[in-house]
């Protein structure tokens, strides 16, 4: 889902794969997330990674690269798996591990949903922002 600089490369690389569908930008992301088993986010650099939070809301275990702000969202071995950036082998192994282990997939998915709700929901984030603003005013 989505668009990006590597979209054409992904299309070429996956043209002979019958289990990959690149749908481009969609408004109904939740419809797609609800049918996934695992969510992967192989970013080379990232600030926030809000798509990961969306995936975690759907109880999806996450495999992401250990870059930028992603380790603030994904807690390795608790809510998902983090792998080094540009390490295709580590990414493949993490995905295979989750696809083979239903119990681990469910455990990480549930923990991710709880983390998304308790750390990144609109209520929590707006409360943190409001508290931060109050602290700055009183300095």
Tab-separated table of N, CA, C and O in Angstrom:
chain	number	residue	atom	x	y	z
A	1	UNK	N	0.842	-1.176	0.000
A	1	UNK	CA	0.000	0.000	0.000
A	1	UNK	C	0.882	1.231	0.000
A	1	UNK	O	1.932	1.239	0.622
A	2	UNK	N	0.458	2.223	-0.692
A	2	UNK	CA	1.184	3.474	-0.703
A	2	UNK	C	2.044	3.641	-1.938
A	2	UNK	O	2.080	2.790	-2.824
A	3	UNK	N	2.706	4.774	-1.977
A	3	UNK	CA	3.609	5.118	-3.077
A	3	UNK	C	4.958	5.481	-2.477
A	3	UNK	O	5.055	5.813	-1.309
A	4	UNK	N	5.963	5.460	-3.289
A	4	UNK	CA	7.281	5.864	-2.818
A	4	UNK	C	8.287	5.823	-3.941
A	4	UNK	O	7.990	5.401	-5.074
A	5	UNK	N	9.473	6.247	-3.617
A	5	UNK	CA	10.538	6.319	-4.611
A	5	UNK	C	10.887	4.956	-5.208
A	5	UNK	O	11.331	4.874	-6.349
A	6	UNK	N	10.683	3.893	-4.441
A	6	UNK	CA	11.056	2.549	-4.895
A	6	UNK	C	9.902	1.762	-5.504
A	6	UNK	O	10.038	0.571	-5.788
A	7	UNK	N	8.790	2.418	-5.723
A	7	UNK	CA	7.610	1.704	-6.212
A	7	UNK	C	7.870	0.958	-7.524
A	7	UNK	O	7.508	-0.217	-7.662
A	8	UNK	N	8.501	1.597	-8.473
A	8	UNK	CA	8.767	0.950	-9.755
A	8	UNK	C	9.703	-0.256	-9.594
A	8	UNK	O	9.510	-1.308	-10.202
A	9	UNK	N	10.704	-0.107	-8.743
A	9	UNK	CA	11.605	-1.224	-8.449
A	9	UNK	C	10.829	-2.395	-7.859
A	9	UNK	O	11.004	-3.550	-8.266
A	10	UNK	N	9.953	-2.118	-6.888
A	10	UNK	CA	9.145	-3.181	-6.279
A	10	UNK	C	8.255	-3.852	-7.321
A	10	UNK	O	8.075	-5.066	-7.296
A	11	UNK	N	7.695	-3.071	-8.206
A	11	UNK	CA	6.840	-3.649	-9.252
A	11	UNK	C	7.638	-4.603	-10.153
A	11	UNK	O	7.175	-5.700	-10.458
A	12	UNK	N	8.819	-4.176	-10.550
A	12	UNK	CA	9.660	-5.042	-11.394
A	12	UNK	C	10.072	-6.303	-10.638
A	12	UNK	O	10.024	-7.406	-11.181
A	13	UNK	N	10.510	-6.139	-9.390
A	13	UNK	CA	11.008	-7.275	-8.606
A	13	UNK	C	9.907	-8.284	-8.282
A	13	UNK	O	10.192	-9.463	-8.083
A	14	UNK	N	8.658	-7.830	-8.208
A	14	UNK	CA	7.580	-8.732	-7.797
A	14	UNK	C	6.671	-9.166	-8.944
A	14	UNK	O	5.696	-9.881	-8.708
A	15	UNK	N	6.999	-8.803	-10.170
A	15	UNK	CA	6.086	-9.084	-11.282
A	15	UNK	C	5.822	-10.571	-11.493
A	15	UNK	O	4.757	-10.944	-11.989
A	16	UNK	N	6.721	-11.443	-11.094
A	16	UNK	CA	6.513	-12.883	-11.259
A	16	UNK	C	6.091	-13.587	-9.973
A	16	UNK	O	6.065	-14.809	-9.913
A	17	UNK	N	5.750	-12.802	-8.950
A	17	UNK	CA	5.317	-13.368	-7.675
A	17	UNK	C	3.797	-13.289	-7.585
A	17	UNK	O	3.222	-12.205	-7.608
A	18	UNK	N	3.159	-14.439	-7.446
A	18	UNK	CA	1.692	-14.426	-7.397
A	18	UNK	C	1.145	-14.132	-5.997
A	18	UNK	O	-0.051	-13.975	-5.816
A	19	UNK	N	2.024	-14.032	-5.010
A	19	UNK	CA	1.577	-13.758	-3.653
A	19	UNK	C	1.885	-12.326	-3.207
A	19	UNK	O	1.817	-12.010	-2.028
A	20	UNK	N	2.204	-11.450	-4.165
A	20	UNK	CA	2.489	-10.053	-3.865
A	20	UNK	C	1.583	-9.186	-4.717
A	20	UNK	O	1.473	-9.389	-5.931
A	21	UNK	N	0.922	-8.248	-4.070
A	21	UNK	CA	0.082	-7.300	-4.794
A	21	UNK	C	0.427	-5.896	-4.321
A	21	UNK	O	0.336	-5.590	-3.130
A	22	UNK	N	0.844	-5.054	-5.229
A	22	UNK	CA	1.143	-3.662	-4.921
A	22	UNK	C	-0.069	-2.845	-5.345
A	22	UNK	O	-0.349	-2.696	-6.528
A	23	UNK	N	-0.803	-2.329	-4.374
A	23	UNK	CA	-2.085	-1.679	-4.659
A	23	UNK	C	-1.988	-0.164	-4.742
A	23	UNK	O	-2.965	0.504	-5.061
A	24	UNK	N	-0.811	0.393	-4.447
A	24	UNK	CA	-0.676	1.845	-4.471
A	24	UNK	C	-1.382	2.488	-3.293
A	24	UNK	O	-1.664	1.848	-2.280
A	25	UNK	N	-1.715	3.767	-3.434
A	25	UNK	CA	-2.386	4.492	-2.361
A	25	UNK	C	-3.826	4.013	-2.241
A	25	UNK	O	-4.526	3.885	-3.245
A	26	UNK	N	-4.262	3.752	-1.024
A	26	UNK	CA	-5.647	3.352	-0.770
A	26	UNK	C	-6.198	4.147	0.407
A	26	UNK	O	-5.459	4.521	1.326
A	27	UNK	N	-7.491	4.412	0.376
A	27	UNK	CA	-8.148	5.102	1.488
A	27	UNK	C	-8.563	4.132	2.586
A	27	UNK	O	-8.709	4.510	3.736
A	28	UNK	N	-8.755	2.880	2.222
A	28	UNK	CA	-9.275	1.873	3.142
A	28	UNK	C	-8.161	0.963	3.671
A	28	UNK	O	-8.248	-0.257	3.584
A	29	UNK	N	-7.150	1.559	4.266
A	29	UNK	CA	-5.990	0.801	4.754
A	29	UNK	C	-6.416	-0.298	5.723
A	29	UNK	O	-5.896	-1.410	5.691
A	30	UNK	N	-7.370	-0.011	6.567
A	30	UNK	CA	-7.833	-0.994	7.549
A	30	UNK	C	-8.338	-2.273	6.920
A	30	UNK	O	-8.156	-3.365	7.476
A	31	UNK	N	-8.966	-2.171	5.757
A	31	UNK	CA	-9.439	-3.376	5.070
A	31	UNK	C	-8.275	-4.290	4.713
A	31	UNK	O	-8.384	-5.514	4.791
A	32	UNK	N	-7.171	-3.710	4.333
A	32	UNK	CA	-5.988	-4.492	3.982
A	32	UNK	C	-5.287	-5.022	5.234
A	32	UNK	O	-4.884	-6.179	5.287
A	33	UNK	N	-5.139	-4.172	6.238
A	33	UNK	CA	-4.468	-4.601	7.468
A	33	UNK	C	-5.209	-5.755	8.128
A	33	UNK	O	-4.577	-6.644	8.709
A	34	UNK	N	-6.518	-5.754	8.025
A	34	UNK	CA	-7.316	-6.782	8.707
A	34	UNK	C	-7.107	-8.183	8.136
A	34	UNK	O	-7.468	-9.163	8.791
A	35	UNK	N	-6.515	-8.296	6.951
A	35	UNK	CA	-6.320	-9.631	6.361
A	35	UNK	C	-4.862	-10.089	6.399
A	35	UNK	O	-4.542	-11.175	5.936
A	36	UNK	N	-3.986	-9.280	6.974
A	36	UNK	CA	-2.570	-9.638	7.031
A	36	UNK	C	-2.254	-10.503	8.242
A	36	UNK	O	-2.947	-10.463	9.258
A	37	UNK	N	-1.166	-11.249	8.147
A	37	UNK	CA	-0.648	-12.036	9.268
A	37	UNK	C	0.508	-11.316	9.956
A	37	UNK	O	0.706	-11.462	11.160
A	38	UNK	N	1.277	-10.581	9.183
A	38	UNK	CA	2.486	-9.898	9.661
A	38	UNK	C	2.601	-8.584	8.899
A	38	UNK	O	2.213	-8.494	7.736
A	39	UNK	N	3.141	-7.575	9.547
A	39	UNK	CA	3.373	-6.287	8.892
A	39	UNK	C	4.872	-6.027	8.874
A	39	UNK	O	5.534	-6.111	9.910
A	40	UNK	N	5.410	-5.753	7.703
A	40	UNK	CA	6.836	-5.484	7.604
A	40	UNK	C	7.065	-4.047	7.150
A	40	UNK	O	6.308	-3.513	6.352
A	41	UNK	N	8.108	-3.451	7.698
A	41	UNK	CA	8.419	-2.044	7.428
A	41	UNK	C	9.921	-1.921	7.234
A	41	UNK	O	10.663	-1.586	8.159
A	42	UNK	N	10.396	-2.197	6.023
A	42	UNK	CA	11.844	-2.241	5.766
A	42	UNK	C	12.437	-0.879	5.395
A	42	UNK	O	13.067	-0.709	4.364
A	43	UNK	N	12.235	0.091	6.238
A	43	UNK	CA	12.686	1.453	5.949
A	43	UNK	C	14.200	1.604	6.106
A	43	UNK	O	14.819	0.959	6.950
A	44	UNK	N	14.770	2.474	5.278
A	44	UNK	CA	16.198	2.784	5.393
A	44	UNK	C	16.436	3.919	6.377
A	44	UNK	O	17.485	4.007	7.004
A	45	UNK	N	15.467	4.798	6.515
A	45	UNK	CA	15.505	5.896	7.483
A	45	UNK	C	14.063	6.306	7.736
A	45	UNK	O	13.228	6.268	6.845
A	46	UNK	N	13.761	6.660	8.958
A	46	UNK	CA	12.372	6.930	9.298
A	46	UNK	C	12.304	7.832	10.510
A	46	UNK	O	13.071	7.664	11.452
A	47	UNK	N	11.369	8.754	10.473
A	47	UNK	CA	11.147	9.610	11.629
A	47	UNK	C	10.230	8.928	12.625
A	47	UNK	O	10.638	8.525	13.705
A	48	UNK	N	8.972	8.726	12.233
A	48	UNK	CA	7.982	8.204	13.170
A	48	UNK	C	7.465	6.821	12.797
A	48	UNK	O	7.362	5.970	13.637
A	49	UNK	N	7.093	6.592	11.575
A	49	UNK	CA	6.564	5.280	11.201
A	49	UNK	C	5.146	5.059	11.673
A	49	UNK	O	4.833	4.025	12.267
A	50	UNK	N	4.267	6.029	11.423
A	50	UNK	CA	2.889	5.921	11.910
A	50	UNK	C	2.145	4.735	11.304
A	50	UNK	O	1.204	4.226	11.919
A	51	UNK	N	2.565	4.248	10.137
A	51	UNK	CA	1.928	3.067	9.557
A	51	UNK	C	2.110	1.858	10.468
A	51	UNK	O	1.244	0.976	10.526
A	52	UNK	N	3.211	1.817	11.195
A	52	UNK	CA	3.440	0.722	12.135
A	52	UNK	C	2.405	0.764	13.252
A	52	UNK	O	1.875	-0.268	13.673
A	53	UNK	N	2.103	1.952	13.736
A	53	UNK	CA	1.101	2.091	14.800
A	53	UNK	C	-0.259	1.611	14.293
A	53	UNK	O	-0.993	0.921	15.010
A	54	UNK	N	-0.586	1.946	13.055
A	54	UNK	CA	-1.837	1.455	12.467
A	54	UNK	C	-1.854	-0.067	12.443
A	54	UNK	O	-2.857	-0.692	12.789
A	55	UNK	N	-0.747	-0.674	12.026
A	55	UNK	CA	-0.665	-2.137	11.984
A	55	UNK	C	-0.796	-2.736	13.384
A	55	UNK	O	-1.482	-3.743	13.578
A	56	UNK	N	-0.154	-2.104	14.354
A	56	UNK	CA	-0.232	-2.598	15.727
A	56	UNK	C	-1.668	-2.503	16.258
A	56	UNK	O	-2.100	-3.370	17.026
A	57	UNK	N	-2.407	-1.469	15.855
A	57	UNK	CA	-3.817	-1.357	16.250
A	57	UNK	C	-4.620	-2.565	15.786
A	57	UNK	O	-5.626	-2.915	16.385
A	58	UNK	N	-4.184	-3.191	14.708
A	58	UNK	CA	-4.856	-4.372	14.173
A	58	UNK	C	-4.242	-5.680	14.701
A	58	UNK	O	-4.446	-6.740	14.124
A	59	UNK	N	-3.458	-5.577	15.772
A	59	UNK	CA	-2.825	-6.746	16.408
A	59	UNK	C	-1.853	-7.464	15.492
A	59	UNK	O	-1.642	-8.668	15.628
A	60	UNK	N	-1.243	-6.726	14.584
A	60	UNK	CA	-0.266	-7.350	13.698
A	60	UNK	C	1.127	-7.278	14.300
A	60	UNK	O	1.567	-6.204	14.715
A	61	UNK	N	1.818	-8.408	14.364
A	61	UNK	CA	3.214	-8.340	14.769
A	61	UNK	C	3.995	-7.628	13.671
A	61	UNK	O	3.668	-7.757	12.485
A	62	UNK	N	4.994	-6.879	14.055
A	62	UNK	CA	5.731	-6.038	13.128
A	62	UNK	C	7.169	-6.527	13.001
A	62	UNK	O	7.812	-6.843	14.000
A	63	UNK	N	7.659	-6.558	11.771
A	63	UNK	CA	9.085	-6.727	11.511
A	63	UNK	C	9.520	-5.431	10.851
A	63	UNK	O	9.009	-5.060	9.793
A	64	UNK	N	10.411	-4.711	11.507
A	64	UNK	CA	10.850	-3.412	11.005
A	64	UNK	C	12.358	-3.292	11.123
A	64	UNK	O	13.001	-4.030	11.872
A	65	UNK	N	12.888	-2.344	10.384
A	65	UNK	CA	14.318	-2.074	10.484
A	65	UNK	C	14.583	-1.190	11.697
A	65	UNK	O	13.741	-0.392	12.114
A	66	UNK	N	15.740	-1.354	12.253
A	66	UNK	CA	16.141	-0.661	13.481
A	66	UNK	C	16.737	0.707	13.129
A	66	UNK	O	17.934	0.926	13.287
A	67	UNK	N	15.881	1.596	12.617
A	67	UNK	CA	16.345	2.913	12.173
A	67	UNK	C	15.454	4.013	12.736
A	67	UNK	O	14.279	3.777	13.050
A	68	UNK	N	16.019	5.209	12.844
A	68	UNK	CA	15.260	6.393	13.234
A	68	UNK	C	14.424	6.186	14.480
A	68	UNK	O	14.896	5.657	15.483
A	69	UNK	N	13.165	6.561	14.394
A	69	UNK	CA	12.259	6.462	15.531
A	69	UNK	C	11.557	5.129	15.666
A	69	UNK	O	10.763	4.936	16.591
A	70	UNK	N	11.831	4.177	14.781
A	70	UNK	CA	11.123	2.898	14.820
A	70	UNK	C	11.332	2.114	16.113
A	70	UNK	O	10.382	1.513	16.620
A	71	UNK	N	12.543	2.111	16.700
A	71	UNK	CA	12.701	1.400	17.972
A	71	UNK	C	11.904	2.036	19.121
A	71	UNK	O	11.710	1.398	20.151
A	72	UNK	N	11.446	3.270	18.946
A	72	UNK	CA	10.571	3.887	19.951
A	72	UNK	C	9.173	3.281	19.899
A	72	UNK	O	8.441	3.317	20.877
A	73	UNK	N	8.819	2.731	18.745
A	73	UNK	CA	7.494	2.143	18.554
A	73	UNK	C	7.538	0.634	18.770
A	73	UNK	O	6.774	0.078	19.543
A	74	UNK	N	8.444	-0.015	18.074
A	74	UNK	CA	8.555	-1.482	18.117
A	74	UNK	C	9.592	-1.861	19.167
A	74	UNK	O	10.759	-1.497	19.061
A	75	UNK	N	9.142	-2.592	20.167
A	75	UNK	CA	10.056	-3.097	21.187
A	75	UNK	C	10.459	-4.511	20.763
A	75	UNK	O	9.613	-5.411	20.690
A	76	UNK	N	11.747	-4.672	20.461
A	76	UNK	CA	12.248	-5.939	19.938
A	76	UNK	C	11.910	-7.094	20.872
A	76	UNK	O	12.125	-7.023	22.079
A	77	UNK	N	11.343	-8.136	20.290
A	77	UNK	CA	10.950	-9.367	20.982
A	77	UNK	C	9.761	-9.184	21.919
A	77	UNK	O	9.351	-10.117	22.585
A	78	UNK	N	9.188	-7.980	21.985
A	78	UNK	CA	7.981	-7.744	22.798
A	78	UNK	C	6.768	-7.418	21.935
A	78	UNK	O	5.701	-7.969	22.147
A	79	UNK	N	6.924	-6.471	21.006
A	79	UNK	CA	5.811	-6.084	20.138
A	79	UNK	C	6.122	-6.376	18.673
A	79	UNK	O	5.280	-6.156	17.810
A	80	UNK	N	7.309	-6.812	18.414
A	80	UNK	CA	7.721	-7.107	17.048
A	80	UNK	C	9.189	-7.462	17.024
A	80	UNK	O	9.809	-7.680	18.066
A	81	UNK	N	9.722	-7.498	15.838
A	81	UNK	CA	11.131	-7.824	15.660
A	81	UNK	C	11.806	-6.695	14.892
A	81	UNK	O	11.254	-6.195	13.912
A	82	UNK	N	12.966	-6.293	15.352
A	82	UNK	CA	13.760	-5.278	14.677
A	82	UNK	C	14.969	-5.936	14.039
A	82	UNK	O	15.599	-6.797	14.659
A	83	UNK	N	15.265	-5.529	12.822
A	83	UNK	CA	16.420	-6.067	12.105
A	83	UNK	C	17.257	-4.912	11.579
A	83	UNK	O	16.752	-3.799	11.410
A	84	UNK	N	18.531	-5.152	11.325
A	84	UNK	CA	19.374	-4.078	10.777
A	84	UNK	C	18.884	-3.637	9.392
A	84	UNK	O	18.404	-4.447	8.604
A	85	UNK	N	19.026	-2.372	9.125
A	85	UNK	CA	18.677	-1.826	7.817
A	85	UNK	C	19.556	-2.453	6.739
A	85	UNK	O	20.737	-2.725	6.967
A	86	UNK	N	18.977	-2.701	5.596
A	86	UNK	CA	19.654	-3.268	4.426
A	86	UNK	C	20.112	-4.719	4.620
A	86	UNK	O	20.897	-5.222	3.838
A	87	UNK	N	19.621	-5.387	5.659
A	87	UNK	CA	19.994	-6.781	5.891
A	87	UNK	C	18.837	-7.674	5.446
A	87	UNK	O	17.966	-8.033	6.236
A	88	UNK	N	18.840	-8.011	4.160
A	88	UNK	CA	17.757	-8.803	3.584
A	88	UNK	C	17.631	-10.170	4.254
A	88	UNK	O	16.526	-10.672	4.459
A	89	UNK	N	18.752	-10.764	4.605
A	89	UNK	CA	18.732	-12.079	5.246
A	89	UNK	C	18.051	-12.008	6.611
A	89	UNK	O	17.218	-12.845	6.945
A	90	UNK	N	18.396	-10.993	7.396
A	90	UNK	CA	17.784	-10.845	8.722
A	90	UNK	C	16.287	-10.587	8.593
A	90	UNK	O	15.481	-11.119	9.375
A	91	UNK	N	15.888	-9.782	7.607
A	91	UNK	CA	14.466	-9.510	7.386
A	91	UNK	C	13.742	-10.799	7.013
A	91	UNK	O	12.690	-11.107	7.567
A	92	UNK	N	14.307	-11.562	6.095
A	92	UNK	CA	13.689	-12.822	5.671
A	92	UNK	C	13.571	-13.798	6.835
A	92	UNK	O	12.537	-14.446	7.014
A	93	UNK	N	14.617	-13.904	7.641
A	93	UNK	CA	14.586	-14.819	8.783
A	93	UNK	C	13.539	-14.399	9.808
A	93	UNK	O	12.834	-15.245	10.366
A	94	UNK	N	13.420	-13.106	10.063
A	94	UNK	CA	12.420	-12.623	11.024
A	94	UNK	C	11.006	-12.909	10.518
A	94	UNK	O	10.142	-13.365	11.284
A	95	UNK	N	10.772	-12.673	9.236
A	95	UNK	CA	9.447	-12.948	8.665
A	95	UNK	C	9.138	-14.439	8.713
A	95	UNK	O	8.027	-14.840	9.099
A	96	UNK	N	10.107	-15.269	8.347
A	96	UNK	CA	9.889	-16.714	8.385
A	96	UNK	C	9.628	-17.186	9.812
A	96	UNK	O	8.775	-18.052	10.037
A	97	UNK	N	10.339	-16.629	10.749
A	97	UNK	CA	10.144	-17.000	12.152
A	97	UNK	C	8.701	-16.733	12.579
A	97	UNK	O	8.056	-17.588	13.205
A	98	UNK	N	8.184	-15.561	12.237
A	98	UNK	CA	6.813	-15.225	12.622
A	98	UNK	C	5.789	-16.056	11.862
A	98	UNK	O	4.768	-16.450	12.431
A	99	UNK	N	6.039	-16.330	10.620
A	99	UNK	CA	5.082	-17.113	9.844
A	99	UNK	C	5.024	-18.566	10.296
A	99	UNK	O	3.995	-19.223	10.158
A	100	UNK	N	6.112	-19.067	10.875
A	100	UNK	CA	6.149	-20.454	11.373
A	100	UNK	C	5.614	-20.581	12.798
A	100	UNK	O	5.231	-21.668	13.210
A	101	UNK	N	5.602	-19.498	13.563
A	101	UNK	CA	5.286	-19.580	14.987
A	101	UNK	C	4.003	-18.804	15.307
A	101	UNK	O	4.036	-17.602	15.582
A	102	UNK	N	2.880	-19.511	15.300
A	102	UNK	CA	1.584	-18.883	15.564
A	102	UNK	C	1.520	-18.248	16.949
A	102	UNK	O	0.919	-17.183	17.125
A	103	UNK	N	2.110	-18.909	17.931
A	103	UNK	CA	2.060	-18.410	19.305
A	103	UNK	C	2.836	-17.094	19.430
A	103	UNK	O	2.340	-16.123	20.010
A	104	UNK	N	4.037	-17.061	18.875
A	104	UNK	CA	4.832	-15.836	18.918
A	104	UNK	C	4.138	-14.714	18.154
A	104	UNK	O	4.086	-13.575	18.618
A	105	UNK	N	3.581	-15.038	17.003
A	105	UNK	CA	2.881	-14.035	16.203
A	105	UNK	C	1.725	-13.433	16.997
A	105	UNK	O	1.558	-12.216	17.040
A	106	UNK	N	0.953	-14.271	17.662
A	106	UNK	CA	-0.181	-13.784	18.457
A	106	UNK	C	0.301	-12.970	19.656
A	106	UNK	O	-0.279	-11.918	19.977
A	107	UNK	N	1.349	-13.433	20.320
A	107	UNK	CA	1.883	-12.730	21.494
A	107	UNK	C	2.381	-11.332	21.119
A	107	UNK	O	2.048	-10.345	21.772
A	108	UNK	N	3.185	-11.242	20.064
A	108	UNK	CA	3.716	-9.955	19.638
A	108	UNK	C	2.600	-9.042	19.133
A	108	UNK	O	2.603	-7.839	19.389
A	109	UNK	N	1.640	-9.623	18.419
A	109	UNK	CA	0.520	-8.838	17.906
A	109	UNK	C	-0.310	-8.242	19.027
A	109	UNK	O	-0.666	-7.055	18.986
A	110	UNK	N	-0.610	-9.034	20.044
A	110	UNK	CA	-1.394	-8.535	21.185
A	110	UNK	C	-0.619	-7.453	21.939
A	110	UNK	O	-1.167	-6.397	22.270
A	111	UNK	N	0.646	-7.715	22.202
A	111	UNK	CA	1.463	-6.732	22.922
A	111	UNK	C	1.593	-5.435	22.121
A	111	UNK	O	1.597	-4.335	22.690
A	112	UNK	N	1.673	-5.554	20.813
A	112	UNK	CA	1.746	-4.373	19.962
A	112	UNK	C	0.468	-3.556	20.023
A	112	UNK	O	0.504	-2.324	20.073
A	113	UNK	N	-0.663	-4.246	20.037
A	113	UNK	CA	-1.944	-3.534	20.123
A	113	UNK	C	-2.051	-2.781	21.451
A	113	UNK	O	-2.468	-1.617	21.483
A	114	UNK	N	-1.638	-3.424	22.521
A	114	UNK	CA	-1.657	-2.760	23.833
A	114	UNK	C	-0.719	-1.556	23.826
A	114	UNK	O	-1.078	-0.476	24.309
A	115	UNK	N	0.466	-1.712	23.259
A	115	UNK	CA	1.422	-0.596	23.214
A	115	UNK	C	0.882	0.565	22.372
A	115	UNK	O	1.010	1.721	22.750
A	116	UNK	N	0.288	0.250	21.241
A	116	UNK	CA	-0.282	1.309	20.396
A	116	UNK	C	-1.348	2.079	21.159
A	116	UNK	O	-1.399	3.312	21.106
A	117	UNK	N	-2.164	1.353	21.891
A	117	UNK	CA	-3.259	1.978	22.642
A	117	UNK	C	-2.751	2.797	23.824
A	117	UNK	O	-3.235	3.893	24.084
A	118	UNK	N	-1.755	2.282	24.528
A	118	UNK	CA	-1.298	2.950	25.751
A	118	UNK	C	-0.220	3.998	25.533
A	118	UNK	O	0.017	4.822	26.403
A	119	UNK	N	0.430	3.973	24.365
A	119	UNK	CA	1.513	4.927	24.110
A	119	UNK	C	1.259	5.875	22.944
A	119	UNK	O	1.828	6.959	22.898
A	120	UNK	N	0.433	5.453	21.972
A	120	UNK	CA	0.336	6.222	20.732
A	120	UNK	C	-1.083	6.560	20.301
A	120	UNK	O	-1.271	7.080	19.206
A	121	UNK	N	-2.086	6.270	21.126
A	121	UNK	CA	-3.450	6.622	20.739
A	121	UNK	C	-3.595	8.140	20.714
A	121	UNK	O	-2.799	8.879	21.307
A	122	UNK	N	-4.620	8.626	20.044
A	122	UNK	CA	-4.845	10.069	19.937
A	122	UNK	C	-5.007	10.694	21.323
A	122	UNK	O	-4.482	11.786	21.585
A	123	UNK	N	-5.687	10.009	22.213
A	123	UNK	CA	-5.901	10.541	23.572
A	123	UNK	C	-4.573	10.653	24.314
A	123	UNK	O	-4.279	11.680	24.928
A	124	UNK	N	-3.759	9.621	24.243
A	124	UNK	CA	-2.478	9.624	24.953
A	124	UNK	C	-1.539	10.682	24.376
A	124	UNK	O	-0.934	11.467	25.114
A	125	UNK	N	-1.429	10.725	23.064
A	125	UNK	CA	-0.515	11.671	22.430
A	125	UNK	C	-0.958	13.111	22.684
A	125	UNK	O	-0.137	13.970	23.014
A	126	UNK	N	-2.258	13.390	22.570
A	126	UNK	CA	-2.722	14.760	22.811
A	126	UNK	C	-2.538	15.145	24.273
A	126	UNK	O	-2.207	16.292	24.581
A	127	UNK	N	-2.705	14.205	25.188
A	127	UNK	CA	-2.481	14.483	26.610
A	127	UNK	C	-1.012	14.801	26.874
A	127	UNK	O	-0.690	15.745	27.605
A	128	UNK	N	-0.110	14.027	26.275
A	128	UNK	CA	1.325	14.289	26.431
A	128	UNK	C	1.679	15.660	25.863
A	128	UNK	O	2.457	16.410	26.454
A	129	UNK	N	1.104	15.981	24.714
A	129	UNK	CA	1.374	17.267	24.079
A	129	UNK	C	0.874	18.406	24.966
A	129	UNK	O	1.571	19.401	25.168
A	130	UNK	N	-0.326	18.257	25.508
A	130	UNK	CA	-0.893	19.296	26.374
A	130	UNK	C	-0.046	19.467	27.636
A	130	UNK	O	0.232	20.592	28.059
A	131	UNK	N	0.370	18.364	28.233
A	131	UNK	CA	1.212	18.437	29.432
A	131	UNK	C	2.547	19.094	29.126
A	131	UNK	O	3.056	19.884	29.915
A	132	UNK	N	3.122	18.767	27.979
A	132	UNK	CA	4.391	19.370	27.568
A	132	UNK	C	4.222	20.875	27.385
A	132	UNK	O	5.073	21.657	27.799
A	133	UNK	N	3.121	21.286	26.777
A	133	UNK	CA	2.856	22.714	26.573
A	133	UNK	C	2.710	23.436	27.898
A	133	UNK	O	3.208	24.545	28.078
A	134	UNK	N	2.028	22.808	28.851
A	134	UNK	CA	1.867	23.415	30.180
A	134	UNK	C	3.204	23.575	30.887
A	134	UNK	O	3.479	24.599	31.504
A	135	UNK	N	4.035	22.542	30.793
A	135	UNK	CA	5.361	22.612	31.419
A	135	UNK	C	6.194	23.733	30.817
A	135	UNK	O	6.889	24.445	31.533
A	136	UNK	N	6.134	23.893	29.514
A	136	UNK	CA	6.913	24.931	28.856
A	136	UNK	C	6.425	26.315	29.232
A	136	UNK	O	7.219	27.240	29.357
A	137	UNK	N	5.133	26.480	29.446
A	137	UNK	CA	4.582	27.783	29.842
A	137	UNK	C	5.002	28.178	31.255
A	137	UNK	O	5.099	29.338	31.565
A	138	UNK	N	5.199	27.189	32.097
A	138	UNK	CA	5.529	27.455	33.501
A	138	UNK	C	7.029	27.595	33.744
A	138	UNK	O	7.460	27.726	34.867
A	139	UNK	N	7.824	27.554	32.735
A	139	UNK	CA	9.274	27.680	32.898
A	139	UNK	C	9.689	29.116	32.827
A	139	UNK	O	9.209	30.000	32.354
